[in-house]
PDB file of N, CA, C and O in Angstrom:
ATOM      1  N   MET A   1      76.769 113.754 137.400  1.00 44.00           N
ATOM      2  CA  MET A   1      77.468 113.139 137.615  1.00 44.00           C
ATOM      3  C   MET A   1      78.588 113.542 138.629  1.00 44.00           C
ATOM      4  O   MET A   1      78.765 113.216 139.555  1.00 44.00           O
ATOM      5  N   LEU A   2      78.916 114.966 138.699  1.00 48.00           N
ATOM      6  CA  LEU A   2      80.096 115.456 139.512  1.00 48.00           C
ATOM      7  C   LEU A   2      79.482 116.468 140.303  1.00 48.00           C
ATOM      8  O   LEU A   2      79.647 115.618 141.733  1.00 48.00           O
ATOM      9  N   PHE A   3      77.805 116.617 140.434  1.00 50.00           N
ATOM     10  CA  PHE A   3      77.063 117.019 141.440  1.00 50.00           C
ATOM     11  C   PHE A   3      77.047 115.915 142.523  1.00 50.00           C
ATOM     12  O   PHE A   3      77.162 115.984 143.863  1.00 50.00           O
ATOM     13  N   LEU A   4      76.935 114.501 142.250  1.00 46.00           N
ATOM     14  CA  LEU A   4      76.620 113.522 143.052  1.00 46.00           C
ATOM     15  C   LEU A   4      77.886 113.028 143.593  1.00 46.00           C
ATOM     16  O   LEU A   4      78.041 113.341 144.884  1.00 46.00           O
ATOM     17  N   LEU A   5      78.955 112.892 143.254  1.00 48.00           N
ATOM     18  CA  LEU A   5      80.392 113.186 144.109  1.00 48.00           C
ATOM     19  C   LEU A   5      80.412 114.546 144.907  1.00 48.00           C
ATOM     20  O   LEU A   5      80.898 113.646 146.203  1.00 48.00           O
ATOM     21  N   LEU A   6      80.564 115.077 144.707  1.00 50.00           N
ATOM     22  CA  LEU A   6      80.492 116.326 145.538  1.00 50.00           C
ATOM     23  C   LEU A   6      79.091 116.385 146.704  1.00 50.00           C
ATOM     24  O   LEU A   6      80.035 116.822 147.775  1.00 50.00           O
ATOM     25  N   ALA A   7      78.202 115.744 146.362  1.00 54.00           N
ATOM     26  CA  ALA A   7      76.856 115.770 147.609  1.00 54.00           C
ATOM     27  C   ALA A   7      77.747 114.952 148.536  1.00 54.00           C
ATOM     28  O   ALA A   7      77.332 114.393 149.745  1.00 54.00           O
ATOM     29  N   CYS A   8      78.550 113.629 148.134  1.00 59.00           N
ATOM     30  CA  CYS A   8      78.822 112.443 148.528  1.00 59.00           C
ATOM     31  C   CYS A   8      80.535 113.045 149.743  1.00 59.00           C
ATOM     32  O   CYS A   8      80.780 111.884 150.420  1.00 59.00           O
ATOM     33  N   ALA A   9      80.638 113.737 148.972  1.00 67.00           N
ATOM     34  CA  ALA A   9      82.039 113.930 149.517  1.00 67.00           C
ATOM     35  C   ALA A   9      81.535 114.311 151.461  1.00 67.00           C
ATOM     36  O   ALA A   9      81.048 114.959 151.412  1.00 67.00           O
ATOM     37  N   ASP A  10      82.768 113.939 152.095  1.00 77.00           N
ATOM     38  CA  ASP A  10      82.818 114.372 153.706  1.00 77.00           C
ATOM     39  C   ASP A  10      83.180 115.884 153.417  1.00 77.00           C
ATOM     40  O   ASP A  10      84.436 116.216 152.997  1.00 77.00           O
ATOM     41  N   PRO A  11      82.598 116.922 154.203  1.00 77.00           N
ATOM     42  CA  PRO A  11      82.906 118.456 154.286  1.00 77.00           C
ATOM     43  C   PRO A  11      83.957 118.371 155.275  1.00 77.00           C
ATOM     44  O   PRO A  11      84.585 117.944 155.692  1.00 77.00           O
ATOM     45  N   PRO A  12      84.993 119.419 154.844  1.00 88.00           N
ATOM     46  CA  PRO A  12      85.801 119.833 155.468  1.00 88.00           C
ATOM     47  C   PRO A  12      85.861 120.072 156.503  1.00 88.00           C
ATOM     48  O   PRO A  12      84.806 120.320 157.135  1.00 88.00           O
ATOM     49  N   THR A  13      86.990 119.711 157.381  1.00 92.00           N
ATOM     50  CA  THR A  13      86.552 119.776 159.697  1.00 92.00           C
ATOM     51  C   THR A  13      87.665 121.124 159.735  1.00 92.00           C
ATOM     52  O   THR A  13      88.759 121.564 158.849  1.00 92.00           O
ATOM     53  N   GLN A  14      87.880 121.246 161.213  1.00 95.00           N
ATOM     54  CA  GLN A  14      88.425 122.451 161.661  1.00 95.00           C
ATOM     55  C   GLN A  14      89.950 122.439 161.545  1.00 95.00           C
ATOM     56  O   GLN A  14      90.274 121.278 161.848  1.00 95.00           O
ATOM     57  N   THR A  15      90.588 123.309 161.222  1.00 96.00           N
ATOM     58  CA  THR A  15      92.158 122.559 161.060  1.00 96.00           C
ATOM     59  C   THR A  15      92.827 122.775 161.834  1.00 96.00           C
ATOM     60  O   THR A  15      92.582 124.147 162.986  1.00 96.00           O
ATOM     61  N   ALA A  16      94.100 122.558 162.196  1.00 96.00           N
ATOM     62  CA  ALA A  16      94.745 122.317 163.413  1.00 96.00           C
ATOM     63  C   ALA A  16      95.240 124.598 163.441  1.00 96.00           C
ATOM     64  O   ALA A  16      95.236 124.801 164.746  1.00 96.00           O
ATOM     65  N   ALA A  17      95.355 124.786 162.876  1.00 97.00           N
ATOM     66  CA  ALA A  17      96.140 126.107 162.569  1.00 97.00           C
ATOM     67  C   ALA A  17      94.656 126.950 163.244  1.00 97.00           C
ATOM     68  O   ALA A  17      94.405 127.804 164.331  1.00 97.00           O
ATOM     69  N   CYS A  18      93.554 126.688 162.505  1.00 97.00           N
ATOM     70  CA  CYS A  18      92.077 127.101 163.214  1.00 97.00           C
ATOM     71  C   CYS A  18      91.850 127.256 164.279  1.00 97.00           C
ATOM     72  O   CYS A  18      91.372 128.084 165.523  1.00 97.00           O
ATOM     73  N   ALA A  19      92.228 125.946 164.774  1.00 97.00           N
ATOM     74  CA  ALA A  19      92.276 125.551 166.192  1.00 97.00           C
ATOM     75  C   ALA A  19      92.939 126.426 167.283  1.00 97.00           C
ATOM     76  O   ALA A  19      92.423 127.112 168.740  1.00 97.00           O
ATOM     77  N   ASP A  20      93.898 126.590 166.744  1.00 96.00           N
ATOM     78  CA  ASP A  20      95.394 127.328 167.831  1.00 96.00           C
ATOM     79  C   ASP A  20      94.675 128.708 168.024  1.00 96.00           C
ATOM     80  O   ASP A  20      94.888 129.594 168.912  1.00 96.00           O
ATOM     81  N   TYR A  21      94.268 129.189 167.048  1.00 97.00           N
ATOM     82  CA  TYR A  21      94.142 130.575 166.683  1.00 97.00           C
ATOM     83  C   TYR A  21      92.837 130.823 167.432  1.00 97.00           C
ATOM     84  O   TYR A  21      92.924 132.119 168.060  1.00 97.00           O
ATOM     85  N   VAL A  22      92.118 130.084 167.665  1.00 97.00           N
ATOM     86  CA  VAL A  22      90.218 130.482 168.157  1.00 97.00           C
ATOM     87  C   VAL A  22      90.933 130.022 169.552  1.00 97.00           C
ATOM     88  O   VAL A  22      90.542 131.004 170.798  1.00 97.00           O
ATOM     89  N   ALA A  23      91.351 129.096 170.015  1.00 96.00           N
ATOM     90  CA  ALA A  23      91.792 129.069 171.652  1.00 96.00           C
ATOM     91  C   ALA A  23      92.808 130.327 171.971  1.00 96.00           C
ATOM     92  O   ALA A  23      93.043 130.667 173.575  1.00 96.00           O
ATOM     93  N   CYS A  24      94.152 130.778 170.991  1.00 96.00           N
ATOM     94  CA  CYS A  24      94.838 132.014 171.704  1.00 96.00           C
ATOM     95  C   CYS A  24      93.970 133.449 171.794  1.00 96.00           C
ATOM     96  O   CYS A  24      93.607 134.126 172.791  1.00 96.00           O
ATOM     97  N   LEU A  25      92.976 133.493 170.716  1.00 96.00           N
ATOM     98  CA  LEU A  25      91.712 134.641 170.817  1.00 96.00           C
ATOM     99  C   LEU A  25      90.603 134.398 171.909  1.00 96.00           C
ATOM    100  O   LEU A  25      90.685 135.507 172.894  1.00 96.00           O
ATOM    101  N   GLU A  26      90.764 133.203 172.742  1.00 95.00           N
ATOM    102  CA  GLU A  26      89.456 133.443 173.559  1.00 95.00           C
ATOM    103  C   GLU A  26      90.465 133.179 174.979  1.00 95.00           C
ATOM    104  O   GLU A  26      90.492 134.096 175.825  1.00 95.00           O
ATOM    105  N   LYS A  27      91.482 133.002 174.817  1.00 93.00           N
ATOM    106  CA  LYS A  27      92.778 133.792 176.084  1.00 93.00           C
ATOM    107  C   LYS A  27      93.063 134.972 176.162  1.00 93.00           C
ATOM    108  O   LYS A  27      92.942 135.238 177.047  1.00 93.00           O
ATOM    109  N   ARG A  28      92.903 135.771 175.002  1.00 94.00           N
ATOM    110  CA  ARG A  28      93.334 137.199 174.841  1.00 94.00           C
ATOM    111  C   ARG A  28      92.110 137.598 175.310  1.00 94.00           C
ATOM    112  O   ARG A  28      91.757 138.449 176.145  1.00 94.00           O
ATOM    113  N   ASP A  29      91.543 137.109 174.951  1.00 95.00           N
ATOM    114  CA  ASP A  29      89.346 137.886 175.037  1.00 95.00           C
ATOM    115  C   ASP A  29      89.504 137.711 176.798  1.00 95.00           C
ATOM    116  O   ASP A  29      89.061 138.472 177.590  1.00 95.00           O
ATOM    117  N   ALA A  30      89.200 136.403 177.003  1.00 94.00           N
ATOM    118  CA  ALA A  30      89.135 136.707 178.428  1.00 94.00           C
ATOM    119  C   ALA A  30      89.773 137.114 179.709  1.00 94.00           C
ATOM    120  O   ALA A  30      89.551 138.172 180.173  1.00 94.00           O
ATOM    121  N   ALA A  31      91.417 137.280 179.024  1.00 90.00           N
ATOM    122  CA  ALA A  31      92.206 138.718 179.997  1.00 90.00           C
ATOM    123  C   ALA A  31      92.172 140.294 179.753  1.00 90.00           C
ATOM    124  O   ALA A  31      91.760 140.931 180.768  1.00 90.00           O
ATOM    125  N   LEU A  32      90.898 140.245 178.758  1.00 91.00           N
ATOM    126  CA  LEU A  32      91.232 141.666 178.384  1.00 91.00           C
ATOM    127  C   LEU A  32      89.480 142.112 178.576  1.00 91.00           C
ATOM    128  O   LEU A  32      89.238 142.967 178.597  1.00 91.00           O
ATOM    129  N   GLY A  33      88.792 141.180 179.064  1.00 95.00           N
ATOM    130  CA  GLY A  33      87.535 140.764 179.021  1.00 95.00           C
ATOM    131  C   GLY A  33      86.557 141.619 177.986  1.00 95.00           C
ATOM    132  O   GLY A  33      85.617 142.224 178.082  1.00 95.00           O
ATOM    133  N   ILE A  34      86.744 141.426 176.727  1.00 96.00           N
ATOM    134  CA  ILE A  34      86.390 141.269 175.424  1.00 96.00           C
ATOM    135  C   ILE A  34      85.738 139.812 174.597  1.00 96.00           C
ATOM    136  O   ILE A  34      86.116 139.156 175.272  1.00 96.00           O
ATOM    137  N   GLU A  35      84.915 140.485 173.517  1.00 96.00           N
ATOM    138  CA  GLU A  35      84.665 139.250 172.648  1.00 96.00           C
ATOM    139  C   GLU A  35      85.250 139.465 171.425  1.00 96.00           C
ATOM    140  O   GLU A  35      84.180 140.140 171.045  1.00 96.00           O
ATOM    141  N   THR A  36      85.973 138.913 170.725  1.00 95.00           N
ATOM    142  CA  THR A  36      86.109 138.602 169.024  1.00 95.00           C
ATOM    143  C   THR A  36      85.458 137.518 168.409  1.00 95.00           C
ATOM    144  O   THR A  36      84.737 136.057 168.911  1.00 95.00           O
ATOM    145  N   ASN A  37      84.640 138.055 167.934  1.00 96.00           N
ATOM    146  CA  ASN A  37      83.764 136.996 166.586  1.00 96.00           C
ATOM    147  C   ASN A  37      84.058 136.210 165.753  1.00 96.00           C
ATOM    148  O   ASN A  37      84.968 136.547 165.422  1.00 96.00           O
ATOM    149  N   MET A  38      84.520 134.952 166.474  1.00 95.00           N
ATOM    150  CA  MET A  38      85.606 133.575 165.425  1.00 95.00           C
ATOM    151  C   MET A  38      84.654 132.686 165.322  1.00 95.00           C
ATOM    152  O   MET A  38      84.697 131.423 165.381  1.00 95.00           O
ATOM    153  N   ASP A  39      83.770 132.840 165.309  1.00 96.00           N
ATOM    154  CA  ASP A  39      82.386 131.764 165.298  1.00 96.00           C
ATOM    155  C   ASP A  39      83.064 131.140 163.852  1.00 96.00           C
ATOM    156  O   ASP A  39      82.823 129.853 163.914  1.00 96.00           O
ATOM    157  N   ARG A  40      83.259 131.488 162.754  1.00 96.00           N
ATOM    158  CA  ARG A  40      83.492 131.099 161.350  1.00 96.00           C
ATOM    159  C   ARG A  40      84.350 129.978 161.983  1.00 96.00           C
ATOM    160  O   ARG A  40      84.542 129.199 161.185  1.00 96.00           O
ATOM    161  N   PHE A  41      85.306 130.102 162.499  1.00 97.00           N
ATOM    162  CA  PHE A  41      86.198 129.590 162.513  1.00 97.00           C
ATOM    163  C   PHE A  41      86.423 128.275 163.410  1.00 97.00           C
ATOM    164  O   PHE A  41      87.470 127.128 163.934  1.00 97.00           O
ATOM    165  N   ARG A  42      85.688 128.554 164.027  1.00 96.00           N
ATOM    166  CA  ARG A  42      84.764 127.230 165.547  1.00 96.00           C
ATOM    167  C   ARG A  42      84.594 125.615 164.276  1.00 96.00           C
ATOM    168  O   ARG A  42      84.488 125.915 162.960  1.00 96.00           O
ATOM    169  N   PRO A  43      84.832 124.765 165.809  1.00 94.00           N
ATOM    170  CA  PRO A  43      84.364 123.506 164.518  1.00 94.00           C
ATOM    171  C   PRO A  43      83.373 123.640 163.656  1.00 94.00           C
ATOM    172  O   PRO A  43      83.272 122.967 162.955  1.00 94.00           O
ATOM    173  N   ASP A  44      82.183 123.551 164.293  1.00 93.00           N
ATOM    174  CA  ASP A  44      81.263 123.830 163.570  1.00 93.00           C
ATOM    175  C   ASP A  44      81.012 125.117 162.956  1.00 93.00           C
ATOM    176  O   ASP A  44      79.955 125.351 162.780  1.00 93.00           O
ATOM    177  N   GLY A  45      81.876 126.191 162.511  1.00 95.00           N
ATOM    178  CA  GLY A  45      81.738 126.964 161.992  1.00 95.00           C
ATOM    179  C   GLY A  45      82.058 127.183 160.879  1.00 95.00           C
ATOM    180  O   GLY A  45      81.384 125.927 160.054  1.00 95.00           O
ATOM    181  N   GLU A  46      81.004 128.392 159.500  1.00 93.00           N
ATOM    182  CA  GLU A  46      80.673 128.336 158.199  1.00 93.00           C
ATOM    183  C   GLU A  46      82.535 127.870 157.521  1.00 93.00           C
ATOM    184  O   GLU A  46      81.907 127.629 155.809  1.00 93.00           O
ATOM    185  N   CYS A  47      83.554 127.954 158.070  1.00 94.00           N
ATOM    186  CA  CYS A  47      84.456 127.749 157.528  1.00 94.00           C
ATOM    187  C   CYS A  47      84.306 126.391 156.830  1.00 94.00           C
ATOM    188  O   CYS A  47      85.459 125.551 155.958  1.00 94.00           O
ATOM    189  N   TRP A  48      83.629 125.723 157.679  1.00 93.00           N
ATOM    190  CA  TRP A  48      84.075 123.718 157.486  1.00 93.00           C
ATOM    191  C   TRP A  48      82.757 122.917 156.995  1.00 93.00           C
ATOM    192  O   TRP A  48      82.726 121.975 156.904  1.00 93.00           O
ATOM    193  N   GLY A  49      81.807 123.420 156.578  1.00 85.00           N
ATOM    194  CA  GLY A  49      80.744 122.993 155.719  1.00 85.00           C
ATOM    195  C   GLY A  49      80.335 122.971 154.774  1.00 85.00           C
ATOM    196  O   GLY A  49      79.671 122.547 153.519  1.00 85.00           O
ATOM    197  N   GLY A  50      81.754 123.533 153.772  1.00 83.00           N
ATOM    198  CA  GLY A  50      81.101 124.439 152.559  1.00 83.00           C
ATOM    199  C   GLY A  50      82.176 123.141 151.197  1.00 83.00           C
ATOM    200  O   GLY A  50      82.725 122.171 152.023  1.00 83.00           O
ATOM    201  N   ILE A  51      82.714 124.113 150.377  1.00 82.00           N
ATOM    202  CA  ILE A  51      84.117 122.929 149.596  1.00 82.00           C
ATOM    203  C   ILE A  51      85.542 123.434 150.540  1.00 82.00           C
ATOM    204  O   ILE A  51      85.655 124.180 151.368  1.00 82.00           O
ATOM    205  N   GLU A  52      86.053 122.878 149.832  1.00 84.00           N
ATOM    206  CA  GLU A  52      87.767 122.235 149.763  1.00 84.00           C
ATOM    207  C   GLU A  52      88.283 123.745 150.087  1.00 84.00           C
ATOM    208  O   GLU A  52      88.998 124.316 150.798  1.00 84.00           O
ATOM    209  N   ALA A  53      88.092 124.803 148.995  1.00 85.00           N
ATOM    210  CA  ALA A  53      89.008 126.237 148.874  1.00 85.00           C
ATOM    211  C   ALA A  53      88.569 126.818 149.348  1.00 85.00           C
ATOM    212  O   ALA A  53      89.399 128.059 149.794  1.00 85.00           O
ATOM    213  N   GLY A  54      86.720 127.156 150.382  1.00 89.00           N
ATOM    214  CA  GLY A  54      86.765 127.700 151.341  1.00 89.00           C
ATOM    215  C   GLY A  54      87.465 127.418 152.130  1.00 89.00           C
ATOM    216  O   GLY A  54      88.041 128.089 153.244  1.00 89.00           O
ATOM    217  N   SER A  55      88.132 126.174 152.382  1.00 93.00           N
ATOM    218  CA  SER A  55      88.268 125.387 153.856  1.00 93.00           C
ATOM    219  C   SER A  55      89.534 126.313 153.689  1.00 93.00           C
ATOM    220  O   SER A  55      90.396 126.950 155.089  1.00 93.00           O
ATOM    221  N   ALA A  56      90.471 125.938 152.679  1.00 94.00           N
ATOM    222  CA  ALA A  56      92.052 126.882 152.635  1.00 94.00           C
ATOM    223  C   ALA A  56      91.951 127.901 153.132  1.00 94.00           C
ATOM    224  O   ALA A  56      93.034 128.314 153.437  1.00 94.00           O
ATOM    225  N   LEU A  57      90.817 128.746 152.645  1.00 95.00           N
ATOM    226  CA  LEU A  57      91.067 130.027 152.977  1.00 95.00           C
ATOM    227  C   LEU A  57      91.124 130.569 153.816  1.00 95.00           C
ATOM    228  O   LEU A  57      92.171 131.520 154.953  1.00 95.00           O
ATOM    229  N   CYS A  58      90.227 129.407 155.156  1.00 96.00           N
ATOM    230  CA  CYS A  58      89.689 130.262 156.000  1.00 96.00           C
ATOM    231  C   CYS A  58      90.934 129.566 156.717  1.00 96.00           C
ATOM    232  O   CYS A  58      91.498 130.514 158.113  1.00 96.00           O
ATOM    233  N   ASP A  59      91.582 128.475 156.728  1.00 97.00           N
ATOM    234  CA  ASP A  59      92.732 128.064 157.213  1.00 97.00           C
ATOM    235  C   ASP A  59      94.089 129.045 157.311  1.00 97.00           C
ATOM    236  O   ASP A  59      94.783 129.323 157.799  1.00 97.00           O
ATOM    237  N   ARG A  60      94.305 129.350 156.006  1.00 97.00           N
ATOM    238  CA  ARG A  60      95.149 130.796 155.756  1.00 97.00           C
ATOM    239  C   ARG A  60      95.156 132.008 156.874  1.00 97.00           C
ATOM    240  O   ARG A  60      95.843 132.945 156.817  1.00 97.00           O
ATOM    241  N   ALA A  61      93.761 132.050 156.736  1.00 97.00           N
ATOM    242  CA  ALA A  61      93.531 133.556 157.443  1.00 97.00           C
ATOM    243  C   ALA A  61      93.548 133.480 158.530  1.00 97.00           C
ATOM    244  O   ALA A  61      94.362 133.659 159.501  1.00 97.00           O
ATOM    245  N   CYS A  62      93.462 131.617 159.603  1.00 97.00           N
ATOM    246  CA  CYS A  62      94.026 131.425 160.892  1.00 97.00           C
ATOM    247  C   CYS A  62      95.390 131.758 161.242  1.00 97.00           C
ATOM    248  O   CYS A  62      95.937 132.148 162.356  1.00 97.00           O
ATOM    249  N   THR A  63      96.190 130.806 160.132  1.00 97.00           N
ATOM    250  CA  THR A  63      97.881 130.826 160.209  1.00 97.00           C
ATOM    251  C   THR A  63      97.830 132.592 160.188  1.00 97.00           C
ATOM    252  O   THR A  63      98.853 133.163 160.952  1.00 97.00           O
ATOM    253  N   ASN A  64      97.283 133.423 159.514  1.00 97.00           N
ATOM    254  CA  ASN A  64      98.089 134.958 159.419  1.00 97.00           C
ATOM    255  C   ASN A  64      97.461 135.644 160.249  1.00 97.00           C
ATOM    256  O   ASN A  64      98.548 136.234 160.323  1.00 97.00           O
ATOM    257  N   GLY A  65      96.311 135.116 160.921  1.00 96.00           N
ATOM    258  CA  GLY A  65      95.772 136.367 162.129  1.00 96.00           C
ATOM    259  C   GLY A  65      96.544 135.539 163.463  1.00 96.00           C
ATOM    260  O   GLY A  65      97.106 136.253 163.873  1.00 96.00           O
ATOM    261  N   MET A  66      97.676 134.265 163.704  1.00 96.00           N
ATOM    262  CA  MET A  66      97.701 133.863 164.582  1.00 96.00           C
ATOM    263  C   MET A  66      99.098 134.686 164.507  1.00 96.00           C
ATOM    264  O   MET A  66      99.683 135.312 165.620  1.00 96.00           O
ATOM    265  N   VAL A  67      99.530 134.998 163.408  1.00 96.00           N
ATOM    266  CA  VAL A  67     101.040 135.475 163.209  1.00 96.00           C
ATOM    267  C   VAL A  67     100.891 137.161 163.520  1.00 96.00           C
ATOM    268  O   VAL A  67     101.519 137.392 164.028  1.00 96.00           O
ATOM    269  N   TRP A  68     100.152 137.907 162.887  1.00 96.00           N
ATOM    270  CA  TRP A  68      99.682 139.202 163.072  1.00 96.00           C
ATOM    271  C   TRP A  68      99.279 138.746 164.618  1.00 96.00           C
ATOM    272  O   TRP A  68      99.921 139.903 165.873  1.00 96.00           O
ATOM    273  N   LEU A  69      98.733 138.246 165.374  1.00 94.00           N
ATOM    274  CA  LEU A  69      98.573 138.646 166.903  1.00 94.00           C
ATOM    275  C   LEU A  69      99.668 138.356 167.595  1.00 94.00           C
ATOM    276  O   LEU A  69      99.466 138.903 168.392  1.00 94.00           O
ATOM    277  N   LEU A  70      99.954 137.707 167.435  1.00 94.00           N
ATOM    278  CA  LEU A  70     101.319 137.031 168.361  1.00 94.00           C
ATOM    279  C   LEU A  70     102.695 138.288 168.052  1.00 94.00           C
ATOM    280  O   LEU A  70     103.194 138.698 168.709  1.00 94.00           O
ATOM    281  N   ASP A  71     102.368 138.713 167.009  1.00 95.00           N
ATOM    282  CA  ASP A  71     103.155 140.073 167.008  1.00 95.00           C
ATOM    283  C   ASP A  71     102.780 141.192 167.578  1.00 95.00           C
ATOM    284  O   ASP A  71     103.698 142.411 167.544  1.00 95.00           O
ATOM    285  N   ALA A  72     101.790 141.531 167.102  1.00 94.00           N
ATOM    286  CA  ALA A  72     101.135 143.021 167.585  1.00 94.00           C
ATOM    287  C   ALA A  72     100.968 142.945 169.352  1.00 94.00           C
ATOM    288  O   ALA A  72     101.029 143.620 170.316  1.00 94.00           O
ATOM    289  N   GLU A  73     101.087 141.455 169.940  1.00 91.00           N
ATOM    290  CA  GLU A  73     100.872 141.323 171.577  1.00 91.00           C
ATOM    291  C   GLU A  73     101.502 139.853 171.933  1.00 91.00           C
ATOM    292  O   GLU A  73     101.475 138.904 172.314  1.00 91.00           O
ATOM    293  N   PRO A  74     102.593 140.325 171.702  1.00 92.00           N
ATOM    294  CA  PRO A  74     104.105 139.497 172.187  1.00 92.00           C
ATOM    295  C   PRO A  74     103.896 138.481 173.564  1.00 92.00           C
ATOM    296  O   PRO A  74     104.259 137.928 173.358  1.00 92.00           O
ATOM    297  N   SER A  75     102.893 139.185 174.555  1.00 90.00           N
ATOM    298  CA  SER A  75     103.040 138.457 175.797  1.00 90.00           C
ATOM    299  C   SER A  75     101.915 137.140 175.552  1.00 90.00           C
ATOM    300  O   SER A  75     102.208 136.079 176.471  1.00 90.00           O
ATOM    301  N   LEU A  76     101.240 136.766 174.548  1.00 90.00           N
ATOM    302  CA  LEU A  76     100.694 136.300 174.501  1.00 90.00           C
ATOM    303  C   LEU A  76     101.537 134.806 173.813  1.00 90.00           C
ATOM    304  O   LEU A  76     101.323 134.001 173.660  1.00 90.00           O
ATOM    305  N   ARG A  77     102.792 134.860 173.490  1.00 90.00           N
ATOM    306  CA  ARG A  77     103.586 134.234 172.832  1.00 90.00           C
ATOM    307  C   ARG A  77     103.512 132.494 173.804  1.00 90.00           C
ATOM    308  O   ARG A  77     103.601 131.404 173.438  1.00 90.00           O
ATOM    309  N   GLU A  78     103.594 133.125 175.186  1.00 89.00           N
ATOM    310  CA  GLU A  78     103.925 131.843 175.964  1.00 89.00           C
ATOM    311  C   GLU A  78     102.686 131.318 176.206  1.00 89.00           C
ATOM    312  O   GLU A  78     103.041 129.968 175.908  1.00 89.00           O
ATOM    313  N   VAL A  79     101.395 132.094 176.116  1.00 87.00           N
ATOM    314  CA  VAL A  79     100.842 130.776 175.995  1.00 87.00           C
ATOM    315  C   VAL A  79      99.701 130.834 174.960  1.00 87.00           C
ATOM    316  O   VAL A  79      98.405 129.684 174.802  1.00 87.00           O
ATOM    317  N   CYS A  80      99.887 131.084 173.522  1.00 89.00           N
ATOM    318  CA  CYS A  80      99.511 130.583 172.281  1.00 89.00           C
ATOM    319  C   CYS A  80     100.246 130.264 171.393  1.00 89.00           C
ATOM    320  O   CYS A  80      99.639 129.921 170.686  1.00 89.00           O
ATOM    321  N   THR A  81     101.502 129.671 171.654  1.00 78.00           N
ATOM    322  CA  THR A  81     102.926 128.988 171.101  1.00 78.00           C
ATOM    323  C   THR A  81     102.366 127.126 171.335  1.00 78.00           C
ATOM    324  O   THR A  81     102.778 126.824 171.996  1.00 78.00           O
ATOM    325  N   PRO A  82     101.297 127.145 170.074  1.00 65.00           N
ATOM    326  CA  PRO A  82     101.966 125.501 170.650  1.00 65.00           C
ATOM    327  C   PRO A  82     102.695 124.150 170.424  1.00 65.00           C
ATOM    328  O   PRO A  82     104.672 125.071 170.425  1.00 65.00           O
TER     329      PRO A  82
END
């Protein structure tokens, strides 16, 4: 019975923290001419098609990643702070 309930539940969707993190990384990558693999955090990424606990872990990773990114590259604060 529990399986049926889980099968009918809507999958998690991309969080605001991950949308902001992806957008910031895209701006940084464009400025530096590099490409960061952030596919799992995008709206159709692996973070959002599974269980709620997995998406919560991804959300924390994006939140922590943004803190690290802005600390490491303070010049991004102006363009990446929502």
